[in-house]
PDB file of C-alpha atoms in Angstrom:
ATOM      1  CA  MET Q 202      66.908 -39.866 -13.164  1.00 87.00           C
ATOM      2  CA  ALA Q 203      65.530 -41.644 -10.086  1.00 89.00           C
ATOM      3  CA  LYS Q 204      62.561 -42.926 -12.078  1.00 92.00           C
ATOM      4  CA  LYS Q 205      64.798 -44.187 -14.912  1.00 93.00           C
ATOM      5  CA  VAL Q 206      67.027 -46.041 -12.468  1.00 94.00           C
ATOM      6  CA  ARG Q 207      64.068 -47.577 -10.654  1.00 95.00           C
ATOM      7  CA  LYS Q 208      62.657 -48.918 -13.904  1.00 95.00           C
ATOM      8  CA  ASN Q 209      66.008 -50.305 -15.041  1.00 95.00           C
ATOM      9  CA  VAL Q 210      66.635 -52.197 -11.796  1.00 97.00           C
ATOM     10  CA  ASN Q 211      63.245 -53.875 -12.080  1.00 95.00           C
ATOM     11  CA  ARG Q 212      63.762 -54.512 -15.796  1.00 95.00           C
ATOM     12  CA  ALA Q 213      67.165 -56.129 -15.152  1.00 96.00           C
ATOM     13  CA  MET Q 214      65.828 -58.416 -12.425  1.00 97.00           C
ATOM     14  CA  ASN Q 215      63.024 -59.585 -14.719  1.00 96.00           C
ATOM     15  CA  LEU Q 216      65.727 -61.090 -16.948  1.00 96.00           C
ATOM     16  CA  LEU Q 217      66.707 -63.542 -14.208  1.00 95.00           C
ATOM     17  CA  ASN Q 218      63.292 -65.179 -14.517  1.00 94.00           C
ATOM     18  CA  ASP Q 219      62.520 -64.478 -18.167  1.00 94.00           C
ATOM     19  CA  TYR Q 220      65.509 -63.642 -20.364  1.00 95.00           C
ATOM     20  CA  GLN Q 221      64.691 -61.841 -23.588  1.00 94.00           C
ATOM     21  CA  GLN Q 222      67.363 -60.271 -25.777  1.00 95.00           C
ATOM     22  CA  ASN Q 223      65.330 -57.177 -26.630  1.00 95.00           C
ATOM     23  CA  ARG Q 224      64.791 -56.471 -22.938  1.00 95.00           C
ATOM     24  CA  PHE Q 225      68.493 -56.938 -22.250  1.00 96.00           C
ATOM     25  CA  ASP Q 226      69.248 -54.427 -25.006  1.00 96.00           C
ATOM     26  CA  LYS Q 227      66.787 -52.008 -23.416  1.00 95.00           C
ATOM     27  CA  VAL Q 228      68.546 -52.254 -20.047  1.00 95.00           C
ATOM     28  CA  GLN Q 229      71.848 -51.388 -21.704  1.00 95.00           C
ATOM     29  CA  SER Q 230      70.436 -48.458 -23.692  1.00 94.00           C
ATOM     30  CA  LYS Q 231      68.749 -47.039 -20.594  1.00 94.00           C
ATOM     31  CA  GLU Q 232      71.993 -47.441 -18.645  1.00 93.00           C
ATOM     32  CA  ASP Q 233      73.789 -45.346 -21.278  1.00 92.00           C
ATOM     33  CA  LEU Q 234      71.094 -42.700 -20.851  1.00 89.00           C
ATOM     34  CA  ILE Q 235      71.438 -42.772 -17.048  1.00 91.00           C
ATOM     35  CA  ASP Q 236      75.195 -42.211 -17.387  1.00 89.00           C
ATOM     36  CA  LYS Q 237      74.538 -39.167 -19.579  1.00 89.00           C
ATOM     37  CA  TYR Q 238      72.061 -37.795 -17.040  1.00 84.00           C
ATOM     38  CA  GLU Q 239      74.610 -38.196 -14.256  1.00 83.00           C
ATOM     39  CA  THR Q 240      77.299 -36.371 -16.231  1.00 85.00           C
ATOM     40  CA  ARG Q 241      75.065 -33.475 -17.268  1.00 87.00           C
ATOM     41  CA  LEU Q 242      73.387 -33.072 -13.879  1.00 84.00           C
ATOM     42  CA  GLY Q 243      76.733 -33.216 -12.104  1.00 78.00           C
ATOM     43  CA  ALA Q 244      78.206 -30.542 -14.387  1.00 84.00           C
ATOM     44  CA  TYR Q 245      75.152 -28.315 -13.904  1.00 82.00           C
ATOM     45  CA  LEU Q 246      75.237 -28.645 -10.116  1.00 77.00           C
ATOM     46  CA  MET Q 247      78.968 -27.928 -10.005  1.00 78.00           C
ATOM     47  CA  ARG Q 248      78.348 -24.689 -11.895  1.00 82.00           C
ATOM     48  CA  LEU Q 249      75.691 -23.741  -9.351  1.00 76.00           C
ATOM     49  CA  THR Q 250      78.076 -24.324  -6.427  1.00 74.00           C
ATOM     50  CA  LYS Q 251      80.293 -21.522  -7.743  1.00 78.00           C
ATOM     51  CA  LYS Q 252      77.483 -19.042  -7.104  1.00 77.00           C
ATOM     52  CA  GLU Q 253      76.772 -17.459  -3.739  1.00 77.00           C
ATOM     53  CA  MET Q 254      74.244 -19.591  -1.854  1.00 73.00           C
ATOM     54  CA  THR Q 255      72.576 -19.759   1.526  1.00 74.00           C
ATOM     55  CA  THR Q 256      73.340 -22.625   3.913  1.00 73.00           C
ATOM     56  CA  ALA Q 257      70.034 -24.269   2.966  1.00 73.00           C
ATOM     57  CA  GLN Q 258      70.861 -24.001  -0.741  1.00 74.00           C
ATOM     58  CA  THR Q 259      74.335 -25.403  -0.151  1.00 74.00           C
ATOM     59  CA  ARG Q 260      72.809 -28.354   1.671  1.00 74.00           C
ATOM     60  CA  GLN Q 261      70.430 -28.942  -1.230  1.00 76.00           C
ATOM     61  CA  MET Q 262      73.274 -28.895  -3.764  1.00 75.00           C
ATOM     62  CA  SER Q 263      75.241 -31.321  -1.603  1.00 77.00           C
ATOM     63  CA  LEU Q 264      72.199 -33.596  -1.402  1.00 77.00           C
ATOM     64  CA  TYR Q 265      71.755 -33.675  -5.167  1.00 80.00           C
ATOM     65  CA  LEU Q 266      75.470 -34.220  -5.868  1.00 81.00           C
ATOM     66  CA  SER Q 267      75.515 -37.118  -3.407  1.00 80.00           C
ATOM     67  CA  THR Q 268      72.319 -38.769  -4.581  1.00 88.00           C
ATOM     68  CA  ILE Q 269      72.915 -38.588  -8.343  1.00 90.00           C
ATOM     69  CA  SER Q 270      76.147 -40.494  -7.753  1.00 89.00           C
ATOM     70  CA  ASP Q 271      74.266 -43.144  -5.763  1.00 93.00           C
ATOM     71  CA  PHE Q 272      71.552 -43.459  -8.397  1.00 94.00           C
ATOM     72  CA  GLU Q 273      74.187 -43.811 -11.133  1.00 93.00           C
ATOM     73  CA  ARG Q 274      75.931 -46.603  -9.208  1.00 95.00           C
ATOM     74  CA  ILE Q 275      72.588 -48.374  -8.723  1.00 97.00           C
ATOM     75  CA  GLY Q 276      72.166 -48.163 -12.502  1.00 96.00           C
ATOM     76  CA  ASP Q 277      75.579 -49.784 -12.951  1.00 96.00           C
ATOM     77  CA  HIS Q 278      74.503 -52.720 -10.792  1.00 97.00           C
ATOM     78  CA  ALA Q 279      71.293 -53.100 -12.803  1.00 97.00           C
ATOM     79  CA  ALA Q 280      73.357 -53.332 -15.989  1.00 97.00           C
ATOM     80  CA  TYR Q 281      75.631 -55.917 -14.342  1.00 97.00           C
ATOM     81  CA  ILE Q 282      72.684 -58.057 -13.234  1.00 97.00           C
ATOM     82  CA  ALA Q 283      71.430 -57.971 -16.830  1.00 97.00           C
ATOM     83  CA  TYR Q 284      74.886 -58.981 -18.055  1.00 96.00           C
ATOM     84  CA  MET Q 285      74.961 -61.948 -15.659  1.00 96.00           C
ATOM     85  CA  SER Q 286      71.561 -63.034 -16.996  1.00 96.00           C
ATOM     86  CA  LYS Q 287      72.861 -62.808 -20.562  1.00 96.00           C
ATOM     87  CA  GLU Q 288      75.961 -64.832 -19.693  1.00 94.00           C
ATOM     88  CA  MET Q 289      73.848 -67.602 -18.191  1.00 93.00           C
ATOM     89  CA  GLN Q 290      71.610 -67.611 -21.250  1.00 94.00           C
ATOM     90  CA  GLU Q 291      74.533 -67.815 -23.690  1.00 94.00           C
ATOM     91  CA  ARG Q 292      76.278 -70.543 -21.713  1.00 93.00           C
ATOM     92  CA  ARG Q 293      73.027 -72.482 -21.252  1.00 92.00           C
ATOM     93  CA  MET Q 294      73.381 -72.365 -17.499  1.00 90.00           C
ATOM     94  CA  SER Q 295      70.646 -72.235 -14.892  1.00 88.00           C
ATOM     95  CA  PHE Q 296      70.278 -72.085 -11.139  1.00 89.00           C
ATOM     96  CA  SER Q 297      68.839 -74.961  -9.197  1.00 88.00           C
ATOM     97  CA  LYS Q 298      65.129 -74.646  -8.388  1.00 89.00           C
ATOM     98  CA  GLU Q 299      65.943 -74.022  -4.736  1.00 90.00           C
ATOM     99  CA  ALA Q 300      68.531 -71.327  -5.543  1.00 90.00           C
ATOM    100  CA  LEU Q 301      66.196 -69.491  -7.921  1.00 92.00           C
ATOM    101  CA  ASP Q 302      63.364 -69.732  -5.406  1.00 93.00           C
ATOM    102  CA  GLU Q 303      65.521 -68.103  -2.726  1.00 94.00           C
ATOM    103  CA  LEU Q 304      66.776 -65.509  -5.204  1.00 95.00           C
ATOM    104  CA  ASN Q 305      63.198 -64.502  -5.965  1.00 95.00           C
ATOM    105  CA  VAL Q 306      62.601 -63.771  -2.275  1.00 96.00           C
ATOM    106  CA  VAL Q 307      65.512 -61.324  -2.229  1.00 97.00           C
ATOM    107  CA  MET Q 308      64.468 -59.828  -5.561  1.00 96.00           C
ATOM    108  CA  GLY Q 309      61.100 -58.982  -4.055  1.00 96.00           C
ATOM    109  CA  ALA Q 310      62.855 -57.075  -1.285  1.00 97.00           C
ATOM    110  CA  VAL Q 311      65.206 -55.310  -3.722  1.00 98.00           C
ATOM    111  CA  ARG Q 312      62.239 -54.236  -5.847  1.00 97.00           C
ATOM    112  CA  GLU Q 313      60.599 -52.798  -2.766  1.00 97.00           C
ATOM    113  CA  ILE Q 314      63.672 -50.865  -1.623  1.00 98.00           C
ATOM    114  CA  ILE Q 315      64.362 -49.267  -5.014  1.00 97.00           C
ATOM    115  CA  ASN Q 316      60.683 -48.398  -5.482  1.00 97.00           C
ATOM    116  CA  ILE Q 317      60.472 -46.840  -2.004  1.00 97.00           C
ATOM    117  CA  THR Q 318      63.750 -44.953  -2.446  1.00 97.00           C
ATOM    118  CA  ALA Q 319      62.778 -43.437  -5.790  1.00 96.00           C
ATOM    119  CA  ARG Q 320      59.334 -42.482  -4.496  1.00 96.00           C
ATOM    120  CA  ALA Q 321      60.723 -40.993  -1.270  1.00 95.00           C
ATOM    121  CA  PHE Q 322      63.323 -38.960  -3.143  1.00 93.00           C
ATOM    122  CA  MET Q 323      60.986 -37.620  -5.824  1.00 93.00           C
ATOM    123  CA  ASP Q 324      58.207 -36.780  -3.329  1.00 94.00           C
ATOM    124  CA  GLU Q 325      60.575 -35.671  -0.521  1.00 91.00           C
ATOM    125  CA  ASN Q 326      58.664 -38.090   1.699  1.00 94.00           C
ATOM    126  CA  GLN Q 327      60.548 -38.761   4.930  1.00 91.00           C
ATOM    127  CA  ASP Q 328      58.044 -41.369   6.149  1.00 93.00           C
ATOM    128  CA  GLU Q 329      58.825 -43.456   3.067  1.00 95.00           C
ATOM    129  CA  ALA Q 330      62.553 -42.790   3.438  1.00 94.00           C
ATOM    130  CA  ASP Q 331      62.459 -44.173   6.999  1.00 93.00           C
ATOM    131  CA  LYS Q 332      61.588 -47.610   5.599  1.00 96.00           C
ATOM    132  CA  VAL Q 333      64.770 -47.907   3.557  1.00 96.00           C
ATOM    133  CA  THR Q 334      67.437 -48.467   6.210  1.00 94.00           C
ATOM    134  CA  PRO Q 335      65.657 -51.362   8.002  1.00 95.00           C
ATOM    135  CA  LEU Q 336      64.807 -52.970   4.661  1.00 97.00           C
ATOM    136  CA  GLY Q 337      68.434 -52.592   3.582  1.00 96.00           C
ATOM    137  CA  VAL Q 338      69.579 -54.479   6.677  1.00 95.00           C
ATOM    138  CA  VAL Q 339      67.052 -57.258   5.949  1.00 96.00           C
ATOM    139  CA  ILE Q 340      68.347 -57.531   2.357  1.00 97.00           C
ATOM    140  CA  THR Q 341      71.961 -57.717   3.555  1.00 96.00           C
ATOM    141  CA  ASN Q 342      71.076 -60.443   6.059  1.00 96.00           C
ATOM    142  CA  LEU Q 343      69.156 -62.364   3.408  1.00 96.00           C
ATOM    143  CA  CYS Q 344      72.055 -62.211   0.962  1.00 96.00           C
ATOM    144  CA  ASP Q 345      74.400 -63.570   3.626  1.00 96.00           C
ATOM    145  CA  GLU Q 346      71.942 -66.389   4.331  1.00 95.00           C
ATOM    146  CA  LEU Q 347      71.632 -67.233   0.636  1.00 95.00           C
ATOM    147  CA  LYS Q 348      75.408 -67.340   0.225  1.00 93.00           C
ATOM    148  CA  HIS Q 349      75.641 -69.791   3.113  1.00 91.00           C
ATOM    149  CA  ASN Q 350      72.862 -71.951   1.642  1.00 91.00           C
ATOM    150  CA  HIS Q 351      74.551 -71.942  -1.747  1.00 86.00           C
ATOM    151  CA  VAL Q 352      77.842 -73.129  -0.273  1.00 86.00           C
ATOM    152  CA  THR Q 353      75.912 -76.086   1.136  1.00 86.00           C
ATOM    153  CA  ARG Q 354      74.417 -76.811  -2.296  1.00 82.00           C
ATOM    154  CA  LEU Q 355      77.847 -76.609  -3.918  1.00 79.00           C
ATOM    155  CA  GLY Q 356      79.189 -79.074  -1.376  1.00 76.00           C
ATOM    156  CA  SER Q 357      76.406 -81.538  -2.119  1.00 75.00           C
ATOM    157  CA  GLY Q 358      76.780 -81.157  -5.888  1.00 73.00           C
ATOM    158  CA  ALA Q 359      73.308 -79.655  -6.289  1.00 66.00           C
ATOM    159  CA  CYS Q 360      74.811 -76.649  -8.061  1.00 71.00           C
ATOM    160  CA  GLY Q 361      77.946 -76.074 -10.122  1.00 71.00           C
ATOM    161  CA  LEU Q 362      80.873 -73.787  -9.327  1.00 76.00           C
ATOM    162  CA  GLU Q 363      80.207 -71.446 -12.261  1.00 80.00           C
ATOM    163  CA  GLN Q 364      76.583 -70.968 -11.277  1.00 83.00           C
ATOM    164  CA  GLY Q 365      77.723 -70.402  -7.700  1.00 84.00           C
ATOM    165  CA  THR Q 366      80.074 -67.604  -8.766  1.00 90.00           C
ATOM    166  CA  ILE Q 367      77.338 -65.833 -10.733  1.00 93.00           C
ATOM    167  CA  PHE Q 368      74.869 -66.358  -7.881  1.00 94.00           C
ATOM    168  CA  ASN Q 369      77.245 -64.653  -5.436  1.00 94.00           C
ATOM    169  CA  ASP Q 370      77.936 -61.810  -7.877  1.00 96.00           C
ATOM    170  CA  ILE Q 371      74.214 -61.129  -8.234  1.00 97.00           C
ATOM    171  CA  LEU Q 372      73.774 -61.167  -4.453  1.00 97.00           C
ATOM    172  CA  ASN Q 373      76.672 -58.714  -4.110  1.00 97.00           C
ATOM    173  CA  SER Q 374      74.914 -56.371  -6.544  1.00 97.00           C
ATOM    174  CA  PHE Q 375      71.694 -56.675  -4.523  1.00 98.00           C
ATOM    175  CA  THR Q 376      73.611 -55.763  -1.365  1.00 97.00           C
ATOM    176  CA  ARG Q 377      75.212 -52.752  -3.039  1.00 97.00           C
ATOM    177  CA  ILE Q 378      71.883 -51.533  -4.453  1.00 97.00           C
ATOM    178  CA  ALA Q 379      70.429 -51.648  -0.941  1.00 97.00           C
ATOM    179  CA  ALA Q 380      73.440 -49.760   0.455  1.00 95.00           C
ATOM    180  CA  HIS Q 381      73.142 -47.020  -2.165  1.00 95.00           C
ATOM    181  CA  CYS Q 382      69.418 -46.718  -1.440  1.00 96.00           C
ATOM    182  CA  ALA Q 383      70.218 -46.308   2.256  1.00 94.00           C
ATOM    183  CA  SER Q 384      72.874 -43.729   1.387  1.00 92.00           C
ATOM    184  CA  ILE Q 385      70.310 -41.702  -0.593  1.00 93.00           C
ATOM    185  CA  THR Q 386      67.784 -41.611   2.246  1.00 91.00           C
ATOM    186  CA  SER Q 387      70.558 -40.931   4.780  1.00 88.00           C
ATOM    187  CA  ALA Q 388      71.511 -37.874   2.701  1.00 86.00           C
ATOM    188  CA  MET Q 389      67.861 -36.817   2.648  1.00 86.00           C
ATOM    189  CA  ARG Q 390      67.750 -36.882   6.450  1.00 83.00           C
ATOM    190  CA  LYS Q 391      71.065 -35.046   6.714  1.00 79.00           C
ATOM    191  CA  ALA Q 392      69.833 -32.291   4.403  1.00 76.00           C
ATOM    192  CA  LYS Q 393      66.990 -31.532   6.832  1.00 73.00           C
ATOM    193  CA  GLU Q 394      69.207 -31.209   9.912  1.00 69.00           C
ATOM    194  CA  ALA Q 395      69.931 -27.794  11.384  1.00 59.00           C
ATOM    195  CA  ASP Q 396      73.494 -28.333  12.633  1.00 56.00           C
ATOM    196  CA  ALA Q 397      76.467 -26.426  11.277  1.00 42.00           C
ATOM    197  CA  ASP Q 398      77.836 -29.345   9.231  1.00 52.00           C
ATOM    198  CA  ILE Q 399      76.695 -28.822   5.635  1.00 44.00           C
ATOM    199  CA  HIS Q 400      78.295 -32.008   4.349  1.00 50.00           C
ATOM    200  CA  ILE Q 401      75.697 -34.569   3.366  1.00 47.00           C
ATOM    201  CA  HIS Q 402      77.726 -37.764   3.126  1.00 51.00           C
ATOM    202  CA  ASP Q 403      77.274 -40.152   6.034  1.00 48.00           C
ATOM    203  CA  SER Q 404      79.122 -43.483   5.943  1.00 45.00           C
ATOM    204  CA  LYS Q 405      76.798 -44.936   8.596  1.00 53.00           C
ATOM    205  CA  VAL Q 406      73.998 -45.567   6.131  1.00 53.00           C
ATOM    206  CA  TYR Q 407      72.671 -48.477   8.183  1.00 60.00           C
ATOM    207  CA  ALA Q 408      72.682 -46.709  11.524  1.00 57.00           C
ATOM    208  CA  GLY Q 409      69.171 -47.205  12.818  1.00 61.00           C
ATOM    209  CA  GLU Q 410      67.401 -46.926  16.121  1.00 67.00           C
ATOM    210  CA  GLY Q 411      64.046 -46.085  17.624  1.00 81.00           C
ATOM    211  CA  MET Q 412      60.596 -47.577  17.473  1.00 89.00           C
ATOM    212  CA  VAL Q 413      59.953 -46.632  13.832  1.00 90.00           C
ATOM    213  CA  TYR Q 414      63.147 -48.362  12.705  1.00 91.00           C
ATOM    214  CA  TYR Q 415      62.505 -51.540  14.674  1.00 92.00           C
ATOM    215  CA  SER Q 416      58.862 -51.660  13.619  1.00 94.00           C
ATOM    216  CA  HIS Q 417      59.827 -51.584   9.933  1.00 95.00           C
ATOM    217  CA  PHE Q 418      62.708 -53.999  10.515  1.00 94.00           C
ATOM    218  CA  THR Q 419      60.393 -56.520  12.186  1.00 94.00           C
ATOM    219  CA  ASP Q 420      57.790 -56.205   9.439  1.00 96.00           C
ATOM    220  CA  TYR Q 421      60.332 -56.704   6.639  1.00 96.00           C
ATOM    221  CA  THR Q 422      62.061 -59.565   8.443  1.00 95.00           C
ATOM    222  CA  GLN Q 423      58.737 -61.399   8.581  1.00 95.00           C
ATOM    223  CA  LYS Q 424      57.731 -60.441   5.036  1.00 95.00           C
ATOM    224  CA  TYR Q 425      60.982 -61.638   3.443  1.00 95.00           C
ATOM    225  CA  ASN Q 426      61.636 -64.664   5.621  1.00 93.00           C
ATOM    226  CA  LEU Q 427      62.812 -67.742   3.679  1.00 91.00           C
ATOM    227  CA  GLY Q 428      60.673 -69.821   6.006  1.00 86.00           C
ATOM    228  CA  ASN Q 429      57.560 -67.858   5.086  1.00 80.00           C
ATOM    229  CA  PRO Q 430      55.809 -69.633   2.174  1.00 76.00           C
ATOM    230  CA  ASP Q 431      54.022 -66.412   1.206  1.00 75.00           C
ATOM    231  CA  SER Q 432      57.372 -64.810   0.341  1.00 75.00           C
ATOM    232  CA  HIS Q 433      58.244 -67.526  -2.189  1.00 79.00           C
ATOM    233  CA  VAL Q 434      56.759 -66.094  -5.361  1.00 80.00           C
ATOM    234  CA  LYS Q 435      58.197 -65.458  -8.812  1.00 81.00           C
ATOM    235  CA  SER Q 436      59.473 -61.905  -8.750  1.00 81.00           C
ATOM    236  CA  MET Q 437      58.468 -59.995 -11.907  1.00 81.00           C
ATOM    237  CA  GLU Q 438      57.376 -56.418 -12.510  1.00 81.00           C
ATOM    238  CA  ALA Q 439      55.313 -55.465 -15.541  1.00 77.00           C
ATOM    239  CA  GLU Q 440      57.081 -53.323 -18.094  1.00 74.00           C
ATOM    240  CA  GLU Q 441      55.865 -49.743 -17.842  1.00 65.00           C
ATOM    241  CA  VAL Q 442      54.832 -47.731 -20.870  1.00 53.00           C
ATOM    242  CA  GLN Q 443      57.516 -45.145 -21.616  1.00 50.00           C
TER     243      GLN Q 443
END
């Protein structure tokens, strides 16, 4: 499921730079499949919880129940991003060059966070998981900065109100994808703890401290800085063979 979601997020974001109807249709069909996975996996895990389990097994079940919900919600946001791309295509709308340029910077960061999250979850790699929270904070800060910049463009007439609404909606989806990624890796950390609390959910998904956190945060802040010309590239990911 994690791999399917990762691919669909990247596929949906590609549409913002290169809309193609067949690729939009693929996003929607894969989203339907992701929903089915979530339903079936959830039902299977709920059946398992009725059996006698050790504390470690209970933690693992809690982890999976928490993370499949997060992955499903990420899939929903991918489908919504694709829908926004389709709406712009049908209404013959486009973002200003400056807005699309900034959007590509954030898309690069969103691609990185979903790729890291899926890889960390599938490989149970805590070193990779530790990168997600600081990157999520950088994405949230970037989205806030882009919203502010877009208000300025709206005020100057460089961009229309309808485009501005869609722009903000896409940024909101980016922010939520990052938050769900952070929630997944937070649950991974919680599952490894030895305290008596077996509940995985932790609302403080962006709670970060320590040298590792600040090292990653500094690196990502520099990498995805709007003032860094190296970060201004067209964000596309090649379609993977199924």
